Amino acid sequence: MLAIFAFLPILATLVLMMVFNWPAKRCLLISWLMACAFAFVLWKVDLLALVASSVYGMLSSMDVLIIITGAILLMNTLKASGATASINRGFMNICPDKRVQACIIGFSFCSFIEAAAGFGTPAALAGPLMVSLGFPPMAAAMIALVCDSTAVSFGAVGTPVTSALNALGLTGNAAFTAQFSFWTALPHAIMCTFLPLIVLMMTTKFFSHDKSIKPALEAAPFAIFSGLSMAVPMLLLAIFVGYEFASLIGALISIAVSVVAAKKGFLVPKKIWDFGDPEKWEKDWLATTEVSPVAESNMSLLMAWVPYLLVAVILVLTRIPQLGIKGLLNSGLPFVVGIKNLFGFSNLNWSLKWAYLPGTFFVLVSLVTNVLHKMDASKIKQSWKDTLKQVSGAALALLFGLALVEVLKYKGPAGFSMMDEMANALAMVGESLYVLIAPFIGVLGAFVSGSATVSMNLFTNLQYNTANVLGIPAVFVVSMQCVGAAIGNMVCINNAIAASATIGTTGKEGNLIKINAIPMVYYAVGTAVLFYIVLALGITPIQ
């Protein structure tokens, strides 16, 4: 019975956003209040603990807000300087076909940014780039979120996998780590081979006047080739090099291979396809907030790309532990600020690693771009004005969303949280069904928290222990948890809010989540079926 009440705030959010199309900020406020009421009455969490956990969640939203603010500022700066117009011309020269551009930018480029930075950054960069190329804003948001999935498990230089190993106390166990890497990479490699095609099918079905998947099927050879260009190197790297660089190097290879193939016309459809006249686009495809137009310029393509190249270099340099920069930026004052024992609770220690956040680098690169692109004061002022306007729409939703997460995570006097009740309810289904459900527990963690890493921290031990009780190889179940946590990025509320704020579709998060549920189910069910077959064949991990 408690599990039902634990699920109700999440269900309320889904229903209000997806059925009634309420904006996220209103839905999450209601869900947060529901969670507080249930926690107080049923889980016996005292009022001060609810206030403390809520404030902790709201403070934690600063991480996401800084990333969003920086990404939007960089986007607006490039638009105002004329760089975006030059980048658009460059992509049109590679291939004007929007299906091919979706594969290169939405899948390959998005995967690289996820691998380097993670934490919602890809949708914030790739989405605006697609909009500037002539994609409807809602289509760009959908493509960016769905494609920001395969690279997530090994994203941010392997952070989700590292978090799982730390949670299990198996960081030094080379045999388990190797098996964990392989069984996480394998389902990703299989499913991502067809992910670009699935994305194209959704794009032409939902965002074309014909409402048909036929244009997507015409581009199927290039889409599958694009998926393979990521799948094959990622799997080989996970096996022979290590999980930290599987997504990073795999995505770089994918970008290079896809761009060369597109320029050479390899597997590219003969007939160019686009979204038609913007004046005839349906209302549901459009932005809800006004976005400044792209400024024209004759800027060279190299100079236009310099800001993105700077971001990529900085992100990579600050994410590789061996270089020492990562350790420095996470070492404490002045690079890390925070509050210990919030409201007297020893388990609530908030910190802000402002110097390590991708958003900080976005802001710095934006300031450098002001100089490099010789922007005048009026253009700089306009880019900041547009940025603050767009960010304000997402701020309240993020505040209440992360407050909701912390209330759901907070353990009452009995030692159980509402999140524990949800996961335990899903685990009580038996061995066969559990294999089919395990990836969805990972999805649940990412959906609620907005982070694959948090999902791993929340549920890895539960999945590991349940696997041992049910007699299933634990590495299989933990790998399903890791893949599911990555898939959850497609539909998680925080990412939908962030992507919508960046692209200007704030208020349509419910529609976005509803559409993205289709590929999420495809990916999660495909992963579950793969492991179900593996177990049915009696295959066991190599010891």
Coordinates of C-alpha atoms in Angstrom, one line a residue:
M1 CA 0.0 0.0 0.0
L2 CA 2.8 2.4 0.8
A3 CA 4.3 1.8 -2.6
I4 CA 1.1 3.1 -4.2
F5 CA 1.3 6.4 -2.2
A6 CA 5.0 6.6 -3.1
F7 CA 4.2 6.4 -6.8
L8 CA 1.3 8.9 -6.6
P9 CA 3.4 12.2 -6.8
I10 CA 5.2 10.8 -9.9
L11 CA 1.9 9.7 -11.5
A12 CA 0.4 13.1 -10.8
T13 CA 3.3 14.8 -12.6
L14 CA 2.9 12.5 -15.6
V15 CA -0.9 12.9 -15.8
L16 CA -0.9 16.6 -15.4
M17 CA 1.9 17.1 -17.9
M18 CA 1.1 14.5 -20.5
V19 CA -2.8 14.5 -20.4
F20 CA -3.6 18.0 -19.4
N21 CA -0.5 19.7 -20.9
W22 CA 0.1 21.7 -17.7
P23 CA 3.5 23.4 -17.6
A24 CA 6.2 21.6 -15.6
K25 CA 6.5 24.3 -12.9
R26 CA 2.9 23.9 -11.9
C27 CA 2.9 20.1 -12.0
L28 CA 6.0 19.8 -10.0
L29 CA 4.8 22.2 -7.3
I30 CA 1.7 20.0 -6.8
S31 CA 3.7 16.8 -6.8
W32 CA 6.2 18.2 -4.3
L33 CA 3.3 19.2 -2.0
M34 CA 1.8 15.7 -2.3
A35 CA 5.1 14.0 -1.6
C36 CA 5.6 16.2 1.5
A37 CA 2.1 15.4 2.8
F38 CA 2.6 11.6 2.3
A39 CA 6.1 11.7 3.8
F40 CA 4.8 13.5 6.9
V41 CA 1.8 11.3 7.4
L42 CA 2.8 7.9 6.2
W43 CA 6.6 7.8 6.5
K44 CA 6.6 9.9 9.7
V45 CA 9.2 12.4 8.4
D46 CA 9.1 15.4 10.7
L47 CA 8.4 18.9 9.3
L48 CA 12.0 20.2 9.8
A49 CA 13.4 17.3 7.8
L50 CA 10.9 17.9 5.0
V51 CA 11.9 21.6 4.9
A52 CA 15.6 20.7 5.0
S53 CA 15.4 18.1 2.3
S54 CA 13.4 20.5 0.1
V55 CA 15.8 23.3 0.6
Y56 CA 18.7 20.9 -0.2
G57 CA 17.0 20.0 -3.4
M58 CA 16.4 23.6 -4.4
L59 CA 20.0 24.4 -3.7
S60 CA 21.0 21.4 -5.8
S61 CA 19.1 22.9 -8.8
M62 CA 21.8 25.5 -9.1
D63 CA 24.0 22.9 -10.9
V64 CA 21.5 22.4 -13.6
L65 CA 20.6 26.1 -13.8
I66 CA 24.2 27.1 -14.3
I67 CA 24.5 24.5 -17.1
I68 CA 21.3 25.8 -18.8
T69 CA 22.3 29.4 -18.4
G70 CA 25.7 28.9 -19.8
A71 CA 24.4 26.8 -22.8
I72 CA 21.7 29.3 -23.6
L73 CA 24.1 32.2 -23.3
L74 CA 26.6 30.5 -25.7
M75 CA 23.8 29.8 -28.1
N76 CA 22.5 33.4 -28.1
T77 CA 26.1 34.7 -28.3
L78 CA 26.8 32.7 -31.4
K79 CA 23.5 33.8 -33.0
A80 CA 24.2 37.4 -32.3
S81 CA 27.8 37.3 -33.5
G82 CA 26.9 35.6 -36.8
A83 CA 28.7 32.4 -36.0
T84 CA 25.4 30.4 -36.2
A85 CA 24.8 31.5 -39.7
S86 CA 28.2 30.4 -40.8
I87 CA 27.8 27.0 -39.0
N88 CA 24.5 26.6 -40.8
R89 CA 26.1 27.1 -44.2
G90 CA 28.8 24.6 -43.2
F91 CA 26.3 21.9 -42.4
M92 CA 24.4 22.7 -45.6
N93 CA 27.6 22.1 -47.5
I94 CA 28.1 18.8 -45.8
C95 CA 24.6 17.7 -46.7
P96 CA 21.3 19.8 -46.9
D97 CA 19.2 16.8 -46.1
K98 CA 17.6 17.2 -42.6
R99 CA 17.6 13.5 -42.0
V100 CA 21.3 13.3 -42.5
Q101 CA 21.8 16.4 -40.3
A102 CA 19.7 14.7 -37.6
C103 CA 22.1 11.7 -37.6
I104 CA 25.3 13.8 -37.5
I105 CA 24.2 16.5 -35.0
G106 CA 21.5 14.8 -33.0
F107 CA 23.2 11.4 -32.7
S108 CA 27.0 11.7 -33.2
F109 CA 27.6 15.2 -32.0
C110 CA 25.2 14.8 -29.1
S111 CA 26.9 11.6 -28.0
F112 CA 30.3 13.3 -28.0
I113 CA 29.1 16.1 -25.8
E114 CA 27.5 13.6 -23.4
A115 CA 30.7 11.6 -23.3
A116 CA 32.8 14.6 -22.5
A117 CA 30.5 16.5 -20.1
G118 CA 27.2 14.7 -19.4
F119 CA 24.6 16.1 -17.0
G120 CA 22.1 17.5 -19.6
T121 CA 24.7 19.4 -21.6
P122 CA 24.1 17.6 -25.0
A123 CA 20.5 18.7 -25.5
A124 CA 21.5 22.2 -24.5
L125 CA 24.1 22.4 -27.3
A126 CA 22.8 20.1 -30.0
G127 CA 19.1 21.2 -29.8
P128 CA 19.8 24.9 -30.5
L129 CA 22.2 24.0 -33.3
M130 CA 19.4 22.0 -35.0
V131 CA 16.9 24.8 -34.6
S132 CA 19.3 27.2 -36.3
L133 CA 19.6 24.8 -39.2
G134 CA 15.9 24.9 -39.8
F135 CA 14.5 22.1 -37.5
P136 CA 11.1 22.9 -35.8
P137 CA 11.9 23.5 -32.1
M138 CA 9.9 20.6 -30.8
A139 CA 11.6 18.2 -33.3
A140 CA 15.0 19.5 -32.3
A141 CA 14.2 18.9 -28.6
M142 CA 12.9 15.4 -29.3
I143 CA 15.9 14.4 -31.4
A144 CA 18.4 15.8 -28.9
L145 CA 16.8 14.1 -25.9
V146 CA 16.3 10.7 -27.5
C147 CA 19.8 10.6 -29.0
D148 CA 21.3 11.6 -25.6
S149 CA 21.0 8.1 -24.3
T150 CA 23.5 5.6 -25.8
A151 CA 26.6 7.6 -24.6
V152 CA 25.2 8.2 -21.1
S153 CA 26.3 5.0 -19.4
F154 CA 30.0 5.8 -20.2
G155 CA 29.3 9.5 -20.3
A156 CA 31.3 12.2 -18.4
V157 CA 34.3 9.9 -18.7
G158 CA 32.4 6.9 -17.2
T159 CA 30.9 8.6 -14.2
P160 CA 27.7 6.4 -14.0
V161 CA 29.8 3.2 -14.1
T162 CA 32.3 4.6 -11.6
S163 CA 29.4 5.5 -9.3
A164 CA 28.0 2.0 -9.4
L165 CA 31.3 0.4 -8.6
N166 CA 31.8 2.8 -5.7
A167 CA 28.3 2.0 -4.4
L168 CA 29.0 -1.7 -4.5
G169 CA 32.5 -1.4 -3.1
L170 CA 33.9 -3.1 -6.2
T171 CA 36.1 -0.3 -7.5
G172 CA 39.3 -2.4 -7.5
N173 CA 37.6 -5.6 -8.8
A174 CA 39.0 -5.8 -12.3
A175 CA 37.1 -8.9 -13.3
F176 CA 33.7 -7.5 -12.3
T177 CA 34.5 -4.1 -13.9
A178 CA 35.4 -5.8 -17.2
Q179 CA 32.2 -7.8 -17.2
F180 CA 30.2 -4.8 -16.2
S181 CA 31.6 -2.8 -19.0
F182 CA 31.0 -5.5 -21.6
W183 CA 27.4 -6.3 -20.6
T184 CA 26.6 -2.6 -20.4
A185 CA 28.1 -1.9 -23.8
L186 CA 26.6 -4.8 -25.6
P187 CA 22.9 -3.9 -25.3
H188 CA 23.8 -0.2 -26.1
A189 CA 25.6 -1.3 -29.2
I190 CA 22.7 -3.5 -30.4
M191 CA 20.0 -0.9 -29.7
C192 CA 21.8 2.2 -30.8
T193 CA 22.5 0.6 -34.2
F194 CA 18.8 1.3 -35.0
L195 CA 18.3 4.4 -32.8
P196 CA 19.0 7.0 -35.5
L197 CA 16.4 5.2 -37.7
I198 CA 13.9 5.2 -34.9
V199 CA 14.5 8.9 -34.4
L200 CA 14.1 9.6 -38.1
M201 CA 10.8 7.6 -38.2
M202 CA 9.5 9.7 -35.3
T203 CA 10.7 12.9 -36.9
T204 CA 9.0 12.3 -40.2
K205 CA 5.9 10.9 -38.5
F206 CA 5.3 13.7 -36.0
F207 CA 6.9 16.7 -37.8
S208 CA 6.1 16.4 -41.4
H209 CA 3.0 17.5 -43.3
D210 CA 2.6 13.9 -44.7
K211 CA 2.8 12.3 -41.2
S212 CA 4.5 9.3 -42.8
I213 CA 7.6 7.2 -41.9
K214 CA 8.3 6.7 -45.6
P215 CA 10.9 9.6 -45.8
A216 CA 12.7 8.0 -42.8
L217 CA 12.8 4.6 -44.4
E218 CA 14.4 6.2 -47.5
A219 CA 17.2 7.3 -45.3
A220 CA 17.4 4.0 -43.4
P221 CA 20.8 2.9 -44.9
F222 CA 22.6 6.1 -43.8
A223 CA 20.8 6.0 -40.4
I224 CA 21.8 2.4 -39.6
F225 CA 25.4 3.2 -40.9
S226 CA 25.4 6.2 -38.5
G227 CA 24.3 3.9 -35.6
L228 CA 27.0 1.4 -36.4
S229 CA 29.6 4.1 -36.6
M230 CA 29.0 4.6 -32.8
A231 CA 28.1 1.0 -31.8
V232 CA 31.1 -0.8 -33.1
P233 CA 33.9 1.4 -31.8
M234 CA 32.1 1.9 -28.4
L235 CA 31.8 -1.9 -27.9
L236 CA 35.4 -2.6 -28.9
L237 CA 36.7 0.3 -26.7
A238 CA 34.7 -1.0 -23.7
I239 CA 36.2 -4.4 -24.1
F240 CA 39.8 -3.6 -24.9
V241 CA 40.5 0.0 -23.7
G242 CA 38.2 0.7 -20.7
Y243 CA 34.7 2.1 -20.0
E244 CA 36.0 5.7 -19.3
F245 CA 36.7 6.4 -23.0
A246 CA 34.2 4.1 -24.7
S247 CA 31.7 6.8 -25.4
L248 CA 34.2 9.6 -25.9
I249 CA 36.4 8.0 -28.5
G250 CA 33.4 6.1 -30.0
A251 CA 31.5 9.3 -30.6
L252 CA 34.5 11.1 -32.1
I253 CA 34.9 8.2 -34.6
S254 CA 31.1 8.4 -35.3
I255 CA 31.3 12.1 -36.1
A256 CA 34.3 11.7 -38.4
V257 CA 32.8 8.7 -40.2
S258 CA 29.4 10.2 -40.6
V259 CA 30.6 13.5 -41.9
V260 CA 33.0 12.0 -44.4
A261 CA 30.2 9.6 -45.6
A262 CA 27.7 12.5 -45.9
K263 CA 30.2 14.7 -47.9
K264 CA 30.9 11.7 -50.2
G265 CA 27.2 11.0 -50.6
F266 CA 27.7 7.5 -49.3
L267 CA 24.2 5.9 -48.5
V268 CA 22.7 9.5 -48.6
P269 CA 19.2 9.6 -50.1
K270 CA 19.2 11.0 -53.6
K271 CA 16.2 13.2 -53.0
I272 CA 16.7 16.0 -50.4
W273 CA 14.1 16.1 -47.6
D274 CA 13.3 19.0 -45.2
F275 CA 10.5 20.2 -43.0
G276 CA 8.9 22.5 -45.6
D277 CA 7.9 26.1 -45.4
P278 CA 8.2 27.3 -41.7
E279 CA 5.1 29.5 -42.3
K280 CA 3.1 26.3 -42.7
W281 CA 4.5 24.4 -39.7
E282 CA 1.9 23.3 -37.1
K283 CA 1.5 25.3 -33.9
D284 CA 2.6 22.3 -31.8
W285 CA 6.0 22.3 -33.5
L286 CA 6.9 25.9 -32.6
A287 CA 8.6 27.6 -29.7
T288 CA 6.5 29.1 -27.0
T289 CA 8.9 31.9 -26.2
E290 CA 10.3 34.4 -28.7
V291 CA 13.9 33.7 -29.7
S292 CA 16.1 36.3 -31.4
P293 CA 16.7 35.7 -35.1
V294 CA 20.1 34.5 -36.4
A295 CA 22.4 37.3 -37.4
E296 CA 23.9 37.0 -40.9
S297 CA 27.6 37.2 -41.4
N298 CA 30.5 36.3 -43.7
M299 CA 32.5 34.8 -40.8
S300 CA 34.8 31.9 -41.7
L301 CA 33.6 28.4 -40.7
L302 CA 36.7 27.8 -38.6
M303 CA 36.2 31.0 -36.6
A304 CA 32.5 30.2 -36.1
W305 CA 33.3 26.8 -34.7
V306 CA 36.1 28.0 -32.4
P307 CA 33.7 28.4 -29.4
Y308 CA 32.4 24.9 -29.7
L309 CA 36.0 23.6 -30.2
L310 CA 37.0 25.5 -27.0
V311 CA 34.1 24.0 -25.1
A312 CA 35.0 20.5 -26.3
V313 CA 38.7 20.8 -25.4
I314 CA 38.0 22.3 -22.0
L315 CA 35.5 19.6 -21.2
V316 CA 37.8 16.8 -22.1
L317 CA 40.8 18.3 -20.3
T318 CA 38.8 18.8 -17.1
R319 CA 37.3 15.3 -17.2
I320 CA 40.4 13.1 -17.5
P321 CA 41.6 12.4 -14.0
Q322 CA 45.2 11.7 -15.1
L323 CA 45.7 15.3 -16.1
G324 CA 45.1 16.6 -12.5
I325 CA 42.8 19.4 -13.5
K326 CA 39.7 17.4 -12.5
G327 CA 41.1 16.8 -9.0
L328 CA 42.0 20.5 -8.6
L329 CA 38.6 21.8 -9.6
N330 CA 36.9 19.4 -7.1
S331 CA 39.4 19.9 -4.3
G332 CA 37.6 22.4 -2.2
L333 CA 37.7 26.2 -1.7
P334 CA 37.6 28.3 -3.7
F335 CA 36.5 25.9 -6.4
V336 CA 33.9 24.2 -4.3
V337 CA 31.5 26.1 -2.0
G338 CA 28.7 24.6 0.1
I339 CA 26.8 24.3 3.4
K340 CA 27.5 21.4 5.8
N341 CA 24.8 19.9 8.0
L342 CA 22.0 21.9 6.5
F343 CA 19.4 22.7 9.2
G344 CA 21.5 20.5 11.5
F345 CA 21.1 17.3 9.5
S346 CA 24.4 15.5 9.1
N347 CA 23.2 13.7 5.9
L348 CA 22.5 17.0 4.1
N349 CA 25.8 18.5 3.0
W350 CA 25.2 20.7 -0.1
S351 CA 28.1 21.7 -2.3
L352 CA 28.4 23.5 -5.6
K353 CA 31.4 22.6 -7.8
W354 CA 31.0 25.8 -9.8
A355 CA 34.5 25.6 -11.3
Y356 CA 33.8 22.1 -12.6
L357 CA 30.4 22.6 -14.1
P358 CA 30.1 22.7 -17.9
G359 CA 27.9 25.8 -17.6
T360 CA 30.8 27.8 -16.1
F361 CA 32.9 26.9 -19.2
F362 CA 30.0 27.9 -21.5
V363 CA 29.9 31.3 -19.8
L364 CA 33.7 31.8 -20.1
V365 CA 33.7 30.7 -23.7
S366 CA 30.8 33.1 -24.4
L367 CA 32.9 36.0 -22.9
V368 CA 35.9 34.9 -25.0
T369 CA 33.6 34.8 -28.1
N370 CA 32.5 38.4 -27.5
V371 CA 36.1 39.4 -28.1
L372 CA 37.0 36.8 -30.8
H373 CA 34.0 37.6 -32.9
K374 CA 34.3 41.4 -32.3
M375 CA 30.8 41.8 -31.0
D376 CA 29.6 45.3 -30.1
A377 CA 27.9 46.2 -26.8
S378 CA 24.4 46.1 -28.2
K379 CA 24.8 42.5 -29.4
I380 CA 26.3 41.4 -26.1
K381 CA 23.5 43.0 -24.2
Q382 CA 20.9 41.4 -26.3
S383 CA 22.4 37.9 -25.9
W384 CA 22.3 38.3 -22.1
K385 CA 18.8 39.7 -22.1
D386 CA 17.5 36.8 -24.2
T387 CA 19.3 34.3 -22.0
L388 CA 17.8 35.6 -18.7
K389 CA 14.4 35.6 -20.2
Q390 CA 14.6 32.0 -21.4
V391 CA 16.2 30.7 -18.1
S392 CA 13.5 32.3 -15.9
G393 CA 10.9 29.9 -17.4
A394 CA 12.8 26.8 -16.3
A395 CA 14.0 28.0 -12.8
L396 CA 10.8 27.4 -10.9
A397 CA 10.3 24.0 -12.4
L398 CA 13.8 22.9 -11.5
L399 CA 13.5 24.2 -8.0
F400 CA 10.3 22.2 -7.3
G401 CA 11.5 19.2 -9.3
L402 CA 14.7 18.7 -7.3
A403 CA 12.9 19.4 -4.0
L404 CA 10.5 16.6 -5.0
V405 CA 13.5 14.3 -5.6
E406 CA 15.0 14.9 -2.2
V407 CA 11.7 14.4 -0.4
L408 CA 11.3 11.1 -2.2
K409 CA 14.8 10.0 -1.3
Y410 CA 14.6 11.0 2.4
K411 CA 14.5 8.0 4.7
G412 CA 12.0 8.2 7.5
P413 CA 12.5 6.8 11.1
A414 CA 12.0 3.3 9.8
G415 CA 15.0 3.6 7.5
F416 CA 13.0 3.5 4.3
S417 CA 12.3 6.3 1.8
M418 CA 9.5 6.7 -0.7
M419 CA 12.0 5.9 -3.4
D420 CA 12.9 2.6 -1.6
E421 CA 9.2 1.6 -1.5
M422 CA 8.9 2.2 -5.3
A423 CA 11.9 0.1 -6.2
N424 CA 11.1 -2.7 -3.7
A425 CA 7.6 -3.0 -5.1
L426 CA 9.0 -3.5 -8.6
A427 CA 11.4 -6.1 -7.3
M428 CA 8.7 -8.4 -5.8
V429 CA 7.8 -10.0 -9.1
G430 CA 10.0 -13.1 -9.4
E431 CA 13.1 -14.0 -11.4
S432 CA 11.6 -14.1 -15.0
L433 CA 9.6 -10.9 -14.7
Y434 CA 12.4 -9.1 -12.8
V435 CA 14.7 -9.4 -15.8
L436 CA 12.1 -7.6 -17.8
I437 CA 11.6 -4.9 -15.2
A438 CA 15.2 -4.3 -14.1
P439 CA 16.0 -1.8 -16.9
F440 CA 12.8 0.2 -16.0
I441 CA 14.1 0.6 -12.4
G442 CA 17.1 2.4 -13.9
V443 CA 14.7 4.5 -16.0
L444 CA 12.7 5.3 -12.9
G445 CA 15.7 6.6 -11.1
A446 CA 16.8 8.8 -14.0
F447 CA 13.2 10.0 -14.7
V448 CA 12.7 11.2 -11.1
S449 CA 16.2 12.5 -10.4
G450 CA 17.3 13.8 -13.8
S451 CA 20.6 12.0 -13.7
A452 CA 21.9 8.5 -14.6
T453 CA 24.6 8.9 -12.0
V454 CA 22.0 9.6 -9.3
S455 CA 19.9 6.6 -10.5
M456 CA 23.0 4.4 -10.1
N457 CA 23.6 5.7 -6.6
L458 CA 20.0 5.1 -5.7
F459 CA 19.3 1.6 -7.1
T460 CA 22.6 -0.2 -7.8
N461 CA 22.7 -1.9 -4.4
L462 CA 19.0 -2.8 -4.6
Q463 CA 19.5 -4.4 -8.1
Y464 CA 22.7 -6.2 -7.0
N465 CA 21.1 -7.6 -3.8
T466 CA 17.9 -8.6 -5.5
A467 CA 19.8 -10.4 -8.2
N468 CA 21.7 -12.5 -5.6
V469 CA 18.4 -13.3 -3.9
L470 CA 16.8 -14.4 -7.2
G471 CA 19.8 -16.3 -8.4
I472 CA 20.5 -14.1 -11.4
P473 CA 24.1 -13.1 -12.2
A474 CA 24.5 -9.8 -10.4
V475 CA 26.5 -8.2 -13.2
F476 CA 23.7 -8.8 -15.6
V477 CA 21.2 -6.9 -13.4
V478 CA 23.6 -4.1 -12.6
S479 CA 24.3 -3.7 -16.3
M480 CA 20.5 -3.5 -17.0
Q481 CA 20.3 -0.9 -14.3
C482 CA 23.1 1.1 -16.0
V483 CA 21.5 0.9 -19.4
G484 CA 18.1 1.8 -18.0
A485 CA 19.5 4.8 -16.2
A486 CA 20.9 6.0 -19.5
I487 CA 17.6 5.4 -21.3
G488 CA 15.8 7.4 -18.7
N489 CA 17.6 10.5 -20.0
M490 CA 15.1 10.5 -22.9
V491 CA 12.1 11.1 -20.6
C492 CA 13.4 12.6 -17.4
I493 CA 11.6 15.7 -16.3
N494 CA 14.8 17.8 -15.7
N495 CA 16.2 17.2 -19.1
A496 CA 12.9 18.0 -20.7
I497 CA 12.8 21.2 -18.8
A498 CA 16.4 22.1 -19.7
A499 CA 16.0 21.2 -23.4
S500 CA 12.7 23.1 -23.6
A501 CA 14.2 26.2 -21.9
T502 CA 17.2 26.2 -24.2
I503 CA 15.2 25.8 -27.4
G504 CA 12.2 28.0 -26.4
T505 CA 9.5 25.4 -26.0
T506 CA 8.9 25.9 -22.2
G507 CA 5.4 24.7 -21.3
K508 CA 5.5 21.8 -23.8
E509 CA 7.5 19.4 -21.6
G510 CA 4.6 17.0 -21.2
N511 CA 4.2 16.6 -25.0
L512 CA 8.0 16.0 -25.3
I513 CA 8.0 13.3 -22.6
K514 CA 5.0 11.6 -24.2
I515 CA 6.6 11.4 -27.6
N516 CA 10.0 10.3 -26.2
A517 CA 8.3 7.4 -24.2
I518 CA 8.1 5.5 -27.5
P519 CA 11.9 5.1 -28.1
M520 CA 12.4 4.7 -24.4
V521 CA 10.2 1.7 -24.3
Y522 CA 11.8 0.3 -27.5
Y523 CA 15.3 0.6 -25.9
A524 CA 14.4 -0.7 -22.5
V525 CA 12.3 -3.7 -23.7
G526 CA 15.0 -4.5 -26.3
T527 CA 17.6 -4.6 -23.5
A528 CA 15.4 -6.7 -21.2
V529 CA 14.7 -9.2 -24.0
L530 CA 18.4 -9.5 -24.8
F531 CA 19.2 -10.5 -21.2
Y532 CA 16.2 -12.7 -21.1
I533 CA 17.5 -14.6 -24.1
V534 CA 21.0 -14.7 -22.6
L535 CA 19.7 -16.3 -19.4
A536 CA 17.5 -18.7 -21.3
L537 CA 20.5 -19.9 -23.2
G538 CA 22.4 -20.5 -20.0
I539 CA 25.1 -17.9 -20.8
T540 CA 27.0 -16.7 -17.7
P541 CA 29.6 -14.0 -17.1
I542 CA 33.2 -15.1 -17.5
Q543 CA 34.7 -15.3 -14.1

